[in-house]
Amino acid sequence: MGCCQLPEGFTLRLCLAIVATVFGSAFQHGYNTGVVNSPKTIIEQWVNGTYYSRYSEYISPEGITGIWSVTVSIFCVGGMLGAMFTGMFSDKFGRKGGLLINNLFAIIGGILQGFSPLAGSYEMLIVGRFFCGVNCGLNAGLAPMYLTEISPIHLRGAIGSLYQLLVTISILISQVLGMRNVLGTAELWPYLLALTIAPAIFQLAVLPLCPESPRFTLINKDNEVAATQSLSWLRGTPEVQEEIEEMKAEHEAAKLTARVTLREIVTNPALRAPLIISVVMMLAQQLSGINAVIFFSTDIYKRAGLDEMQAQSATLGMGAMNVLMTVVSVILVEKAGRKTLQLIGLSGMFTTTVLLTLCLALKDQAHWLSYISIVLVIAFVVCFATGPGSIPWFLVSELFAQSARPTATSIAVAVNWTANFIVGVSFLPLANAMGPFVFLIFATVLAVSVIFTWKKVPETKNKPIDEITAMFRQQAYK
């Protein structure tokens, strides 16, 4: 579609619903992912001091590392649990209702983290991180689902990509706020962690002004009048009959089948194929090595001769580049298409990963290779933001009809969080054992992902949901 047609259907009311959703959900996801990185040393010192005040002895370095590992990884465990309940939440409370109730977990998590120093309890910090993880696990399924269902077809990809855009922006904000000259101090770090309450309060104030997903209202609640009113509100016009007819066609098809169970989605070939695509796209995102590259980045910068502050600035620059390229992805996803951007991103990441492995392995032979490594790290992040960072989050909602979408989303998002947890737990031991060659594991995953995307992933740009699901039925029963 041409540029002049893109703004069609994008109203101020739709914009309000999008802002309320992504700022209250995606912002939590990114902020809580990045917020503990900068104040790591200060929090570890507080944990040690708290332990000493209880037992009159300090924890061993191994013990501190163990407590810190639990503090970081418990977030992913909460995310896995939250993801598993996405289907139940979205069906029982609705997409909008589920998002609103989910803020309770963020508020509990923020309060526990903020008051943990006052209570002298690092256990409160860990439990608070767990509650934030549950909140983000639910958000990662509910928010893209709601965004997909309220978007006009020709803007579905761009609006779906906004989730990842806010994730990247909030990671960058958490890194800036976590600097020592902002909130990353011994006195202020509890406020840094408690700030997660702010987006929850914002969403609780703004999202009630917006309607429930019209698709959910019509298909799940069988209320065509309310669905028409919701859609008219979002589109800013009563002329919504064409979209309502498309939803009714899906509703009629849904009446013939009950809500899809876990067993059916795995055994039914028409549902299994899009589920495999969704799961592989989520695995490609997390097992691509993006977290490892970001983790290694500061070390790479230091080896290139940058001091502590310069390395921190370079890391912030990388975060800013991630945001910039995600903005580009939002613009391109409706022009180039999902599959094209995914292939470009994965292929670029594969190439940069192989080259980065060589540069890190040979850096002692030639110092200038350290500078090439910096360029490759930034190039890797650029390629990730081009497609693999944002597309998997909303692609799962595009591949399934209403009856299967909650179950499929639960599975795909749970796989994403599980893969995130596995990388977080296993990366350091693997890096210590393999050195720079640990990136070859990620290169292998990326190579397989490129081939799979090229062979199996359909282009969903500008296609109605029922047309996409019909395609999978035809393929399954040829």
Tab-separated table of C-alpha atoms in Angstrom:
chain	number	residue	atom	x	y	z
A	1	MET	CA	0.000	0.000	0.000
A	2	GLY	CA	1.190	3.524	-0.680
A	3	CYS	CA	2.353	5.954	1.990
A	4	CYS	CA	-0.760	8.083	1.584
A	5	GLN	CA	-2.946	5.138	2.595
A	6	LEU	CA	-0.985	4.152	5.726
A	7	PRO	CA	-2.571	6.734	8.080
A	8	GLU	CA	-6.061	5.547	7.068
A	9	GLY	CA	-7.810	4.179	10.151
A	10	PHE	CA	-5.184	5.591	12.514
A	11	THR	CA	-7.290	7.840	14.767
A	12	LEU	CA	-6.468	9.706	17.981
A	13	ARG	CA	-8.646	7.245	19.893
A	14	LEU	CA	-6.762	4.268	18.457
A	15	CYS	CA	-3.547	6.113	19.355
A	16	LEU	CA	-4.781	6.475	22.961
A	17	ALA	CA	-5.492	2.735	23.179
A	18	ILE	CA	-2.034	1.936	21.757
A	19	VAL	CA	-0.217	4.308	24.150
A	20	ALA	CA	-2.141	2.982	27.160
A	21	THR	CA	-1.271	-0.588	26.142
A	22	VAL	CA	2.406	-0.302	25.195
A	23	PHE	CA	3.436	2.156	27.911
A	24	GLY	CA	1.717	0.129	30.630
A	25	SER	CA	2.903	-3.261	29.314
A	26	ALA	CA	5.908	-3.174	26.970
A	27	PHE	CA	7.546	-0.489	29.128
A	28	GLN	CA	7.380	-2.861	32.131
A	29	HIS	CA	8.951	-5.663	30.074
A	30	GLY	CA	11.948	-3.621	28.925
A	31	TYR	CA	12.455	-1.623	32.120
A	32	ASN	CA	12.533	-4.669	34.395
A	33	THR	CA	14.826	-6.498	31.964
A	34	GLY	CA	17.498	-3.788	32.038
A	35	VAL	CA	17.037	-2.050	35.400
A	36	VAL	CA	19.243	-4.333	37.552
A	37	ASN	CA	22.315	-4.264	35.280
A	38	SER	CA	23.833	-0.880	36.210
A	39	PRO	CA	23.328	-0.979	40.029
A	40	LYS	CA	24.511	-4.639	40.237
A	41	THR	CA	27.622	-3.922	42.391
A	42	ILE	CA	25.757	-1.564	44.746
A	43	ILE	CA	22.928	-4.049	45.305
A	44	GLU	CA	25.435	-6.877	45.896
A	45	GLN	CA	27.141	-4.715	48.568
A	46	TRP	CA	23.749	-4.079	50.200
A	47	VAL	CA	22.980	-7.841	50.186
A	48	ASN	CA	26.336	-8.510	51.862
A	49	GLY	CA	25.734	-5.780	54.442
A	50	THR	CA	22.231	-7.112	55.159
A	51	TYR	CA	23.613	-10.626	55.619
A	52	TYR	CA	26.303	-9.300	58.015
A	53	SER	CA	23.726	-7.435	60.109
A	54	ARG	CA	21.861	-10.730	60.570
A	55	TYR	CA	24.672	-13.238	61.084
A	56	SER	CA	27.743	-11.081	61.903
A	57	GLU	CA	29.665	-12.504	58.957
A	58	TYR	CA	29.931	-11.714	55.278
A	59	ILE	CA	28.807	-13.958	52.418
A	60	SER	CA	31.451	-15.619	50.275
A	61	PRO	CA	31.902	-14.238	46.719
A	62	GLU	CA	30.302	-17.443	45.420
A	63	GLY	CA	27.323	-16.910	47.745
A	64	ILE	CA	26.862	-13.317	46.513
A	65	THR	CA	27.021	-14.517	42.902
A	66	GLY	CA	24.420	-17.183	43.711
A	67	ILE	CA	22.009	-14.689	45.313
A	68	TRP	CA	22.491	-12.273	42.391
A	69	SER	CA	21.882	-15.056	39.842
A	70	VAL	CA	18.613	-15.945	41.597
A	71	THR	CA	17.613	-12.239	41.714
A	72	VAL	CA	18.147	-11.889	37.944
A	73	SER	CA	16.813	-15.276	36.803
A	74	ILE	CA	13.685	-15.290	39.047
A	75	PHE	CA	12.349	-12.571	36.732
A	76	CYS	CA	12.355	-15.088	33.849
A	77	VAL	CA	10.750	-17.764	36.050
A	78	GLY	CA	7.929	-15.322	36.806
A	79	GLY	CA	7.723	-14.536	33.094
A	80	MET	CA	7.359	-18.235	32.252
A	81	LEU	CA	4.558	-18.612	34.813
A	82	GLY	CA	2.766	-15.467	33.605
A	83	ALA	CA	3.003	-16.597	29.989
A	84	MET	CA	1.385	-19.932	30.825
A	85	PHE	CA	-1.680	-18.117	32.197
A	86	THR	CA	-2.045	-15.752	29.222
A	87	GLY	CA	-4.723	-17.890	27.574
A	88	MET	CA	-6.762	-18.216	30.765
A	89	PHE	CA	-6.465	-14.484	31.573
A	90	SER	CA	-7.375	-13.327	28.050
A	91	ASP	CA	-10.445	-15.596	27.847
A	92	LYS	CA	-11.711	-15.049	31.398
A	93	PHE	CA	-11.120	-11.308	31.790
A	94	GLY	CA	-10.763	-10.198	28.156
A	95	ARG	CA	-7.714	-8.631	26.536
A	96	LYS	CA	-8.231	-5.191	28.115
A	97	GLY	CA	-9.517	-6.638	31.406
A	98	GLY	CA	-6.551	-9.000	31.646
A	99	LEU	CA	-4.103	-6.127	31.103
A	100	LEU	CA	-5.778	-4.050	33.829
A	101	ILE	CA	-5.817	-6.851	36.424
A	102	ASN	CA	-2.205	-7.718	35.571
A	103	ASN	CA	-1.055	-4.326	36.896
A	104	LEU	CA	-1.632	-5.681	40.405
A	105	PHE	CA	1.465	-7.896	40.010
A	106	ALA	CA	3.597	-4.908	38.919
A	107	ILE	CA	2.444	-2.817	41.893
A	108	ILE	CA	3.141	-5.650	44.369
A	109	GLY	CA	6.559	-6.226	42.762
A	110	GLY	CA	7.452	-2.523	42.840
A	111	ILE	CA	6.450	-2.134	46.506
A	112	LEU	CA	8.415	-5.232	47.576
A	113	GLN	CA	11.545	-4.073	45.731
A	114	GLY	CA	11.294	-0.463	46.908
A	115	PHE	CA	10.837	-1.348	50.579
A	116	SER	CA	13.369	-4.224	50.695
A	117	PRO	CA	16.232	-2.048	52.113
A	118	LEU	CA	13.899	-0.558	54.759
A	119	ALA	CA	12.874	-4.076	55.793
A	120	GLY	CA	16.485	-5.314	55.584
A	121	SER	CA	15.358	-8.212	53.381
A	122	TYR	CA	16.966	-9.234	50.108
A	123	GLU	CA	14.319	-11.982	49.983
A	124	MET	CA	11.747	-9.213	49.426
A	125	LEU	CA	13.822	-8.014	46.469
A	126	ILE	CA	13.811	-11.521	44.948
A	127	VAL	CA	10.058	-12.001	45.477
A	128	GLY	CA	9.431	-8.522	44.029
A	129	ARG	CA	11.421	-9.443	40.912
A	130	PHE	CA	9.306	-12.625	40.629
A	131	PHE	CA	6.029	-10.633	40.715
A	132	CYS	CA	7.409	-8.236	38.084
A	133	GLY	CA	8.275	-11.276	35.976
A	134	VAL	CA	4.702	-12.627	36.227
A	135	ASN	CA	3.437	-9.191	35.155
A	136	CYS	CA	5.782	-9.077	32.149
A	137	GLY	CA	5.017	-12.671	31.131
A	138	LEU	CA	1.303	-11.877	30.977
A	139	ASN	CA	1.960	-8.541	29.251
A	140	ALA	CA	4.048	-10.193	26.534
A	141	GLY	CA	1.018	-12.262	25.506
A	142	LEU	CA	-1.908	-9.954	26.293
A	143	ALA	CA	-0.569	-6.686	24.852
A	144	PRO	CA	0.352	-7.918	21.320
A	145	MET	CA	-2.976	-9.813	21.230
A	146	TYR	CA	-4.953	-6.668	22.101
A	147	LEU	CA	-2.932	-4.526	19.653
A	148	THR	CA	-3.480	-7.036	16.817
A	149	GLU	CA	-7.226	-7.198	17.468
A	150	ILE	CA	-7.810	-3.404	17.566
A	151	SER	CA	-5.603	-2.601	14.530
A	152	PRO	CA	-6.767	-2.038	10.930
A	153	ILE	CA	-5.378	-4.804	8.693
A	154	HIS	CA	-2.980	-2.497	6.823
A	155	LEU	CA	-1.485	-1.193	10.100
A	156	ARG	CA	-1.461	-4.480	12.041
A	157	GLY	CA	2.275	-5.122	11.652
A	158	ALA	CA	3.356	-1.555	12.387
A	159	ILE	CA	1.164	-1.327	15.498
A	160	GLY	CA	2.245	-4.825	16.615
A	161	SER	CA	5.907	-3.744	16.304
A	162	LEU	CA	5.308	-0.894	18.762
A	163	TYR	CA	5.471	-3.433	21.623
A	164	GLN	CA	9.131	-4.187	20.877
A	165	LEU	CA	9.824	-0.488	20.230
A	166	LEU	CA	8.710	0.377	23.771
A	167	VAL	CA	10.736	-2.560	25.130
A	168	THR	CA	13.904	-1.115	23.550
A	169	ILE	CA	13.090	2.440	24.695
A	170	SER	CA	12.453	1.312	28.278
A	171	ILE	CA	15.675	-0.756	28.383
A	172	LEU	CA	17.545	2.392	27.334
A	173	ILE	CA	15.696	4.491	29.948
A	174	SER	CA	16.523	1.926	32.670
A	175	GLN	CA	20.207	2.067	31.649
A	176	VAL	CA	20.242	5.886	31.787
A	177	LEU	CA	18.417	6.027	35.151
A	178	GLY	CA	20.722	3.310	36.511
A	179	MET	CA	23.879	5.375	35.948
A	180	ARG	CA	25.766	6.408	39.091
A	181	ASN	CA	25.069	10.102	38.551
A	182	VAL	CA	21.284	9.490	38.293
A	183	LEU	CA	19.592	6.791	40.445
A	184	GLY	CA	22.311	4.114	40.480
A	185	THR	CA	23.538	4.996	43.975
A	186	ALA	CA	23.470	3.258	47.361
A	187	GLU	CA	20.679	5.594	48.539
A	188	LEU	CA	18.528	5.810	45.409
A	189	TRP	CA	18.538	2.303	43.827
A	190	PRO	CA	15.310	1.261	45.696
A	191	TYR	CA	13.504	4.143	43.930
A	192	LEU	CA	14.981	2.954	40.626
A	193	LEU	CA	13.386	-0.491	41.091
A	194	ALA	CA	10.130	0.877	42.540
A	195	LEU	CA	9.596	3.084	39.449
A	196	THR	CA	7.992	0.054	37.802
A	197	ILE	CA	4.804	1.119	39.645
A	198	ALA	CA	4.497	4.289	37.494
A	199	PRO	CA	3.546	2.589	34.177
A	200	ALA	CA	1.043	0.397	36.047
A	201	ILE	CA	-0.693	3.464	37.521
A	202	PHE	CA	-0.668	5.126	34.074
A	203	GLN	CA	-2.355	2.120	32.451
A	204	LEU	CA	-4.916	1.830	35.258
A	205	ALA	CA	-5.811	5.500	34.686
A	206	VAL	CA	-5.906	5.544	30.862
A	207	LEU	CA	-6.821	2.071	29.542
A	208	PRO	CA	-10.342	2.101	31.126
A	209	LEU	CA	-11.123	4.982	28.734
A	210	CYS	CA	-10.605	2.583	25.801
A	211	PRO	CA	-12.904	-0.265	24.703
A	212	GLU	CA	-12.387	-4.008	24.962
A	213	SER	CA	-11.130	-5.702	21.803
A	214	PRO	CA	-14.075	-5.667	19.325
A	215	ARG	CA	-12.997	-9.080	18.047
A	216	PHE	CA	-13.107	-10.528	21.579
A	217	THR	CA	-16.478	-8.854	22.259
A	218	LEU	CA	-18.070	-10.264	19.098
A	219	ILE	CA	-16.490	-13.719	18.863
A	220	ASN	CA	-15.980	-14.626	22.528
A	221	LYS	CA	-18.904	-12.732	24.070
A	222	ASP	CA	-21.259	-12.957	21.063
A	223	ASN	CA	-22.187	-9.276	21.433
A	224	GLU	CA	-22.291	-7.718	17.972
A	225	VAL	CA	-23.796	-4.401	19.160
A	226	ALA	CA	-21.025	-3.781	21.725
A	227	ALA	CA	-18.373	-4.914	19.212
A	228	THR	CA	-19.694	-2.461	16.608
A	229	GLN	CA	-19.688	0.361	19.168
A	230	SER	CA	-16.111	-0.463	20.213
A	231	LEU	CA	-14.894	-0.615	16.621
A	232	SER	CA	-16.688	2.636	15.715
A	233	TRP	CA	-15.021	4.322	18.706
A	234	LEU	CA	-11.571	3.114	17.610
A	235	ARG	CA	-12.031	3.955	13.923
A	236	GLY	CA	-13.742	7.310	14.547
A	237	THR	CA	-16.564	6.414	12.146
A	238	PRO	CA	-19.777	4.334	12.176
A	239	GLU	CA	-18.741	2.867	8.780
A	240	VAL	CA	-17.219	-0.343	10.161
A	241	GLN	CA	-19.530	-2.936	8.645
A	242	GLU	CA	-16.832	-4.499	6.433
A	243	GLU	CA	-14.614	-5.269	9.434
A	244	ILE	CA	-17.598	-6.505	11.447
A	245	GLU	CA	-18.567	-8.855	8.590
A	246	GLU	CA	-15.022	-10.268	8.541
A	247	MET	CA	-15.248	-10.868	12.314
A	248	LYS	CA	-18.698	-12.454	11.937
A	249	ALA	CA	-17.327	-14.858	9.331
A	250	GLU	CA	-14.641	-15.876	11.827
A	251	HIS	CA	-17.317	-16.079	14.546
A	252	GLU	CA	-19.421	-18.458	12.437
A	253	ALA	CA	-16.374	-20.653	11.842
A	254	ALA	CA	-15.534	-20.526	15.566
A	255	LYS	CA	-19.053	-21.768	16.465
A	256	LEU	CA	-18.261	-25.030	14.701
A	257	THR	CA	-15.269	-25.624	16.964
A	258	ALA	CA	-14.957	-25.305	20.717
A	259	ARG	CA	-12.108	-23.341	22.284
A	260	VAL	CA	-8.912	-25.007	21.140
A	261	THR	CA	-7.231	-27.118	23.828
A	262	LEU	CA	-3.514	-27.750	24.271
A	263	ARG	CA	-3.925	-31.280	22.972
A	264	GLU	CA	-5.809	-30.176	19.855
A	265	ILE	CA	-3.336	-27.432	18.961
A	266	VAL	CA	-0.532	-30.006	19.026
A	267	THR	CA	-2.377	-32.813	17.195
A	268	ASN	CA	-4.428	-30.856	14.621
A	269	PRO	CA	-2.136	-30.355	11.556
A	270	ALA	CA	-3.889	-27.100	10.583
A	271	LEU	CA	-2.995	-25.673	14.015
A	272	ARG	CA	0.301	-27.483	14.568
A	273	ALA	CA	1.992	-25.864	11.548
A	274	PRO	CA	1.435	-22.224	12.668
A	275	LEU	CA	2.297	-23.240	16.262
A	276	ILE	CA	5.667	-24.630	15.123
A	277	ILE	CA	6.306	-21.404	13.175
A	278	SER	CA	5.428	-19.291	16.247
A	279	VAL	CA	7.648	-21.355	18.555
A	280	VAL	CA	10.617	-21.361	16.149
A	281	MET	CA	10.347	-17.574	15.709
A	282	MET	CA	10.379	-17.120	19.507
A	283	LEU	CA	13.360	-19.493	19.856
A	284	ALA	CA	15.184	-17.666	17.052
A	285	GLN	CA	14.694	-14.396	18.929
A	286	GLN	CA	16.030	-15.598	22.289
A	287	LEU	CA	18.644	-18.159	21.135
A	288	SER	CA	20.083	-15.752	18.559
A	289	GLY	CA	22.587	-14.534	21.138
A	290	ILE	CA	21.193	-11.002	21.498
A	291	ASN	CA	21.393	-11.124	25.303
A	292	ALA	CA	24.906	-12.599	25.116
A	293	VAL	CA	26.105	-9.908	22.701
A	294	ILE	CA	24.663	-7.155	24.898
A	295	PHE	CA	26.251	-8.832	27.950
A	296	PHE	CA	29.646	-9.055	26.230
A	297	SER	CA	29.423	-5.539	24.776
A	298	THR	CA	30.914	-3.619	27.736
A	299	ASP	CA	33.777	-6.129	27.932
A	300	ILE	CA	34.391	-5.776	24.182
A	301	TYR	CA	34.451	-1.989	24.498
A	302	LYS	CA	36.936	-2.147	27.386
A	303	ARG	CA	39.249	-4.445	25.427
A	304	ALA	CA	39.203	-1.908	22.612
A	305	GLY	CA	40.721	0.592	25.025
A	306	LEU	CA	37.618	2.427	26.279
A	307	ASP	CA	37.565	3.290	29.984
A	308	GLU	CA	34.615	2.517	32.307
A	309	MET	CA	32.641	5.680	31.509
A	310	GLN	CA	33.350	5.455	27.763
A	311	ALA	CA	32.283	1.789	27.742
A	312	GLN	CA	29.053	2.730	29.562
A	313	SER	CA	28.425	5.521	27.050
A	314	ALA	CA	29.049	3.116	24.167
A	315	THR	CA	26.524	0.680	25.719
A	316	LEU	CA	23.968	3.503	25.896
A	317	GLY	CA	24.782	4.338	22.257
A	318	MET	CA	24.073	0.713	21.337
A	319	GLY	CA	20.729	0.934	23.168
A	320	ALA	CA	19.897	4.121	21.256
A	321	MET	CA	20.767	2.383	17.965
A	322	ASN	CA	18.435	-0.480	18.953
A	323	VAL	CA	15.606	2.039	19.473
A	324	LEU	CA	16.349	3.822	16.177
A	325	MET	CA	16.363	0.617	14.122
A	326	THR	CA	13.159	-0.614	15.793
A	327	VAL	CA	11.527	2.657	14.673
A	328	VAL	CA	12.741	1.888	11.138
A	329	SER	CA	11.286	-1.634	11.486
A	330	VAL	CA	7.880	-0.197	12.495
A	331	ILE	CA	7.898	1.889	9.301
A	332	LEU	CA	9.151	-0.905	7.014
A	333	VAL	CA	7.069	-3.840	8.283
A	334	GLU	CA	3.988	-2.786	6.275
A	335	LYS	CA	6.082	-2.061	3.167
A	336	ALA	CA	8.670	-4.850	3.047
A	337	GLY	CA	6.572	-7.441	4.905
A	338	ARG	CA	7.216	-9.658	7.914
A	339	LYS	CA	9.060	-12.496	6.186
A	340	THR	CA	11.456	-10.210	4.300
A	341	LEU	CA	12.466	-8.245	7.398
A	342	GLN	CA	12.830	-11.446	9.427
A	343	LEU	CA	15.114	-12.971	6.767
A	344	ILE	CA	17.229	-9.822	6.450
A	345	GLY	CA	17.601	-9.579	10.233
A	346	LEU	CA	18.442	-13.252	10.844
A	347	SER	CA	20.881	-13.411	7.903
A	348	GLY	CA	22.655	-10.253	9.064
A	349	MET	CA	22.888	-11.603	12.626
A	350	PHE	CA	24.359	-14.887	11.351
A	351	THR	CA	27.042	-13.062	9.343
A	352	THR	CA	27.988	-10.686	12.174
A	353	THR	CA	28.071	-13.557	14.728
A	354	VAL	CA	30.574	-15.550	12.623
A	355	LEU	CA	32.738	-12.448	12.074
A	356	LEU	CA	32.526	-11.494	15.769
A	357	THR	CA	33.714	-14.981	16.769
A	358	LEU	CA	36.764	-14.598	14.479
A	359	CYS	CA	37.548	-11.088	15.784
A	360	LEU	CA	37.313	-12.131	19.436
A	361	ALA	CA	39.414	-15.273	18.828
A	362	LEU	CA	42.175	-13.365	16.979
A	363	LYS	CA	42.115	-10.058	18.908
A	364	ASP	CA	45.516	-10.751	20.556
A	365	GLN	CA	47.143	-11.091	17.124
A	366	ALA	CA	45.899	-7.688	15.933
A	367	HIS	CA	44.625	-4.959	18.276
A	368	TRP	CA	42.640	-3.269	15.493
A	369	LEU	CA	40.286	-6.281	15.485
A	370	SER	CA	38.904	-4.993	18.821
A	371	TYR	CA	37.591	-1.921	17.007
A	372	ILE	CA	36.021	-4.129	14.331
A	373	SER	CA	34.343	-6.024	17.200
A	374	ILE	CA	32.661	-2.794	18.372
A	375	VAL	CA	31.276	-2.218	14.854
A	376	LEU	CA	30.068	-5.840	14.683
A	377	VAL	CA	28.279	-5.607	18.050
A	378	ILE	CA	26.383	-2.531	16.840
A	379	ALA	CA	25.677	-4.229	13.468
A	380	PHE	CA	24.297	-7.282	15.313
A	381	VAL	CA	21.907	-5.101	17.340
A	382	VAL	CA	20.828	-3.273	14.165
A	383	CYS	CA	20.026	-6.592	12.436
A	384	PHE	CA	18.128	-7.837	15.510
A	385	ALA	CA	15.995	-4.690	15.630
A	386	THR	CA	15.242	-4.926	11.900
A	387	GLY	CA	12.870	-7.871	12.329
A	388	PRO	CA	13.645	-10.667	14.843
A	389	GLY	CA	13.230	-8.287	17.795
A	390	SER	CA	9.662	-7.241	17.074
A	391	ILE	CA	8.016	-9.589	14.549
A	392	PRO	CA	7.681	-12.784	16.683
A	393	TRP	CA	5.618	-10.926	19.321
A	394	PHE	CA	2.719	-10.101	16.980
A	395	LEU	CA	3.169	-12.815	14.326
A	396	VAL	CA	1.653	-15.448	16.625
A	397	SER	CA	-1.563	-13.390	16.877
A	398	GLU	CA	-1.728	-13.124	13.071
A	399	LEU	CA	-1.369	-16.871	12.446
A	400	PHE	CA	-4.327	-18.054	14.554
A	401	ALA	CA	-8.091	-17.568	14.617
A	402	GLN	CA	-9.797	-16.308	17.778
A	403	SER	CA	-10.502	-19.793	19.169
A	404	ALA	CA	-6.830	-20.863	19.074
A	405	ARG	CA	-5.086	-17.522	19.644
A	406	PRO	CA	-5.018	-17.544	23.497
A	407	THR	CA	-3.635	-21.100	23.737
A	408	ALA	CA	-1.093	-20.500	20.953
A	409	THR	CA	0.024	-17.220	22.537
A	410	SER	CA	0.464	-18.898	25.936
A	411	ILE	CA	2.674	-21.603	24.420
A	412	ALA	CA	4.753	-19.272	22.225
A	413	VAL	CA	5.365	-16.659	24.956
A	414	ALA	CA	6.157	-19.369	27.544
A	415	VAL	CA	8.733	-20.813	25.114
A	416	ASN	CA	10.230	-17.319	24.700
A	417	TRP	CA	10.623	-16.818	28.460
A	418	THR	CA	11.940	-20.372	28.941
A	419	ALA	CA	14.584	-19.819	26.235
A	420	ASN	CA	15.452	-16.477	27.860
A	421	PHE	CA	15.917	-18.279	31.191
A	422	ILE	CA	18.064	-21.053	29.641
A	423	VAL	CA	20.367	-18.511	27.948
A	424	GLY	CA	20.634	-16.518	31.185
A	425	VAL	CA	21.553	-19.561	33.273
A	426	SER	CA	23.837	-21.351	30.789
A	427	PHE	CA	25.629	-18.511	28.990
A	428	LEU	CA	28.316	-17.712	31.613
A	429	PRO	CA	29.367	-21.367	32.166
A	430	LEU	CA	29.459	-21.899	28.379
A	431	ALA	CA	31.411	-18.664	27.826
A	432	ASN	CA	33.943	-19.697	30.480
A	433	ALA	CA	34.329	-23.124	28.867
A	434	MET	CA	34.318	-22.093	25.195
A	435	GLY	CA	35.531	-18.483	25.217
A	436	PRO	CA	34.567	-16.520	22.095
A	437	PHE	CA	33.591	-19.758	20.319
A	438	VAL	CA	30.371	-19.761	22.395
A	439	PHE	CA	28.967	-17.526	19.632
A	440	LEU	CA	29.178	-20.455	17.189
A	441	ILE	CA	26.238	-22.023	19.071
A	442	PHE	CA	24.194	-18.905	18.292
A	443	ALA	CA	25.450	-18.888	14.675
A	444	THR	CA	24.142	-22.460	14.254
A	445	VAL	CA	20.716	-21.486	15.671
A	446	LEU	CA	20.609	-18.473	13.328
A	447	ALA	CA	21.531	-20.553	10.253
A	448	VAL	CA	18.712	-23.020	11.008
A	449	SER	CA	16.319	-20.100	11.643
A	450	VAL	CA	17.147	-18.493	8.272
A	451	ILE	CA	16.442	-21.745	6.398
A	452	PHE	CA	13.223	-22.364	8.368
A	453	THR	CA	11.949	-18.810	7.790
A	454	TRP	CA	12.687	-18.998	4.062
A	455	LYS	CA	10.978	-22.394	3.649
A	456	LYS	CA	8.077	-22.336	6.131
A	457	VAL	CA	7.045	-18.851	7.272
A	458	PRO	CA	4.230	-17.274	5.198
A	459	GLU	CA	3.898	-13.559	4.468
A	460	THR	CA	0.959	-12.185	6.468
A	461	LYS	CA	1.141	-8.530	5.367
A	462	ASN	CA	-2.316	-7.099	4.521
A	463	LYS	CA	-4.012	-10.505	4.854
A	464	PRO	CA	-7.182	-11.011	6.954
A	465	ILE	CA	-6.858	-13.564	9.776
A	466	ASP	CA	-9.406	-15.942	8.193
A	467	GLU	CA	-7.420	-15.976	4.923
A	468	ILE	CA	-4.218	-16.880	6.798
A	469	THR	CA	-5.881	-19.681	8.777
A	470	ALA	CA	-7.597	-21.002	5.617
A	471	MET	CA	-4.162	-21.286	3.985
A	472	PHE	CA	-2.932	-23.531	6.820
A	473	ARG	CA	-6.075	-25.682	6.560
A	474	GLN	CA	-5.491	-26.153	2.818
A	475	GLN	CA	-1.868	-27.136	3.381
A	476	ALA	CA	-2.798	-29.546	6.173
A	477	TYR	CA	-5.477	-31.414	4.237
A	478	LYS	CA	-4.003	-31.510	0.732
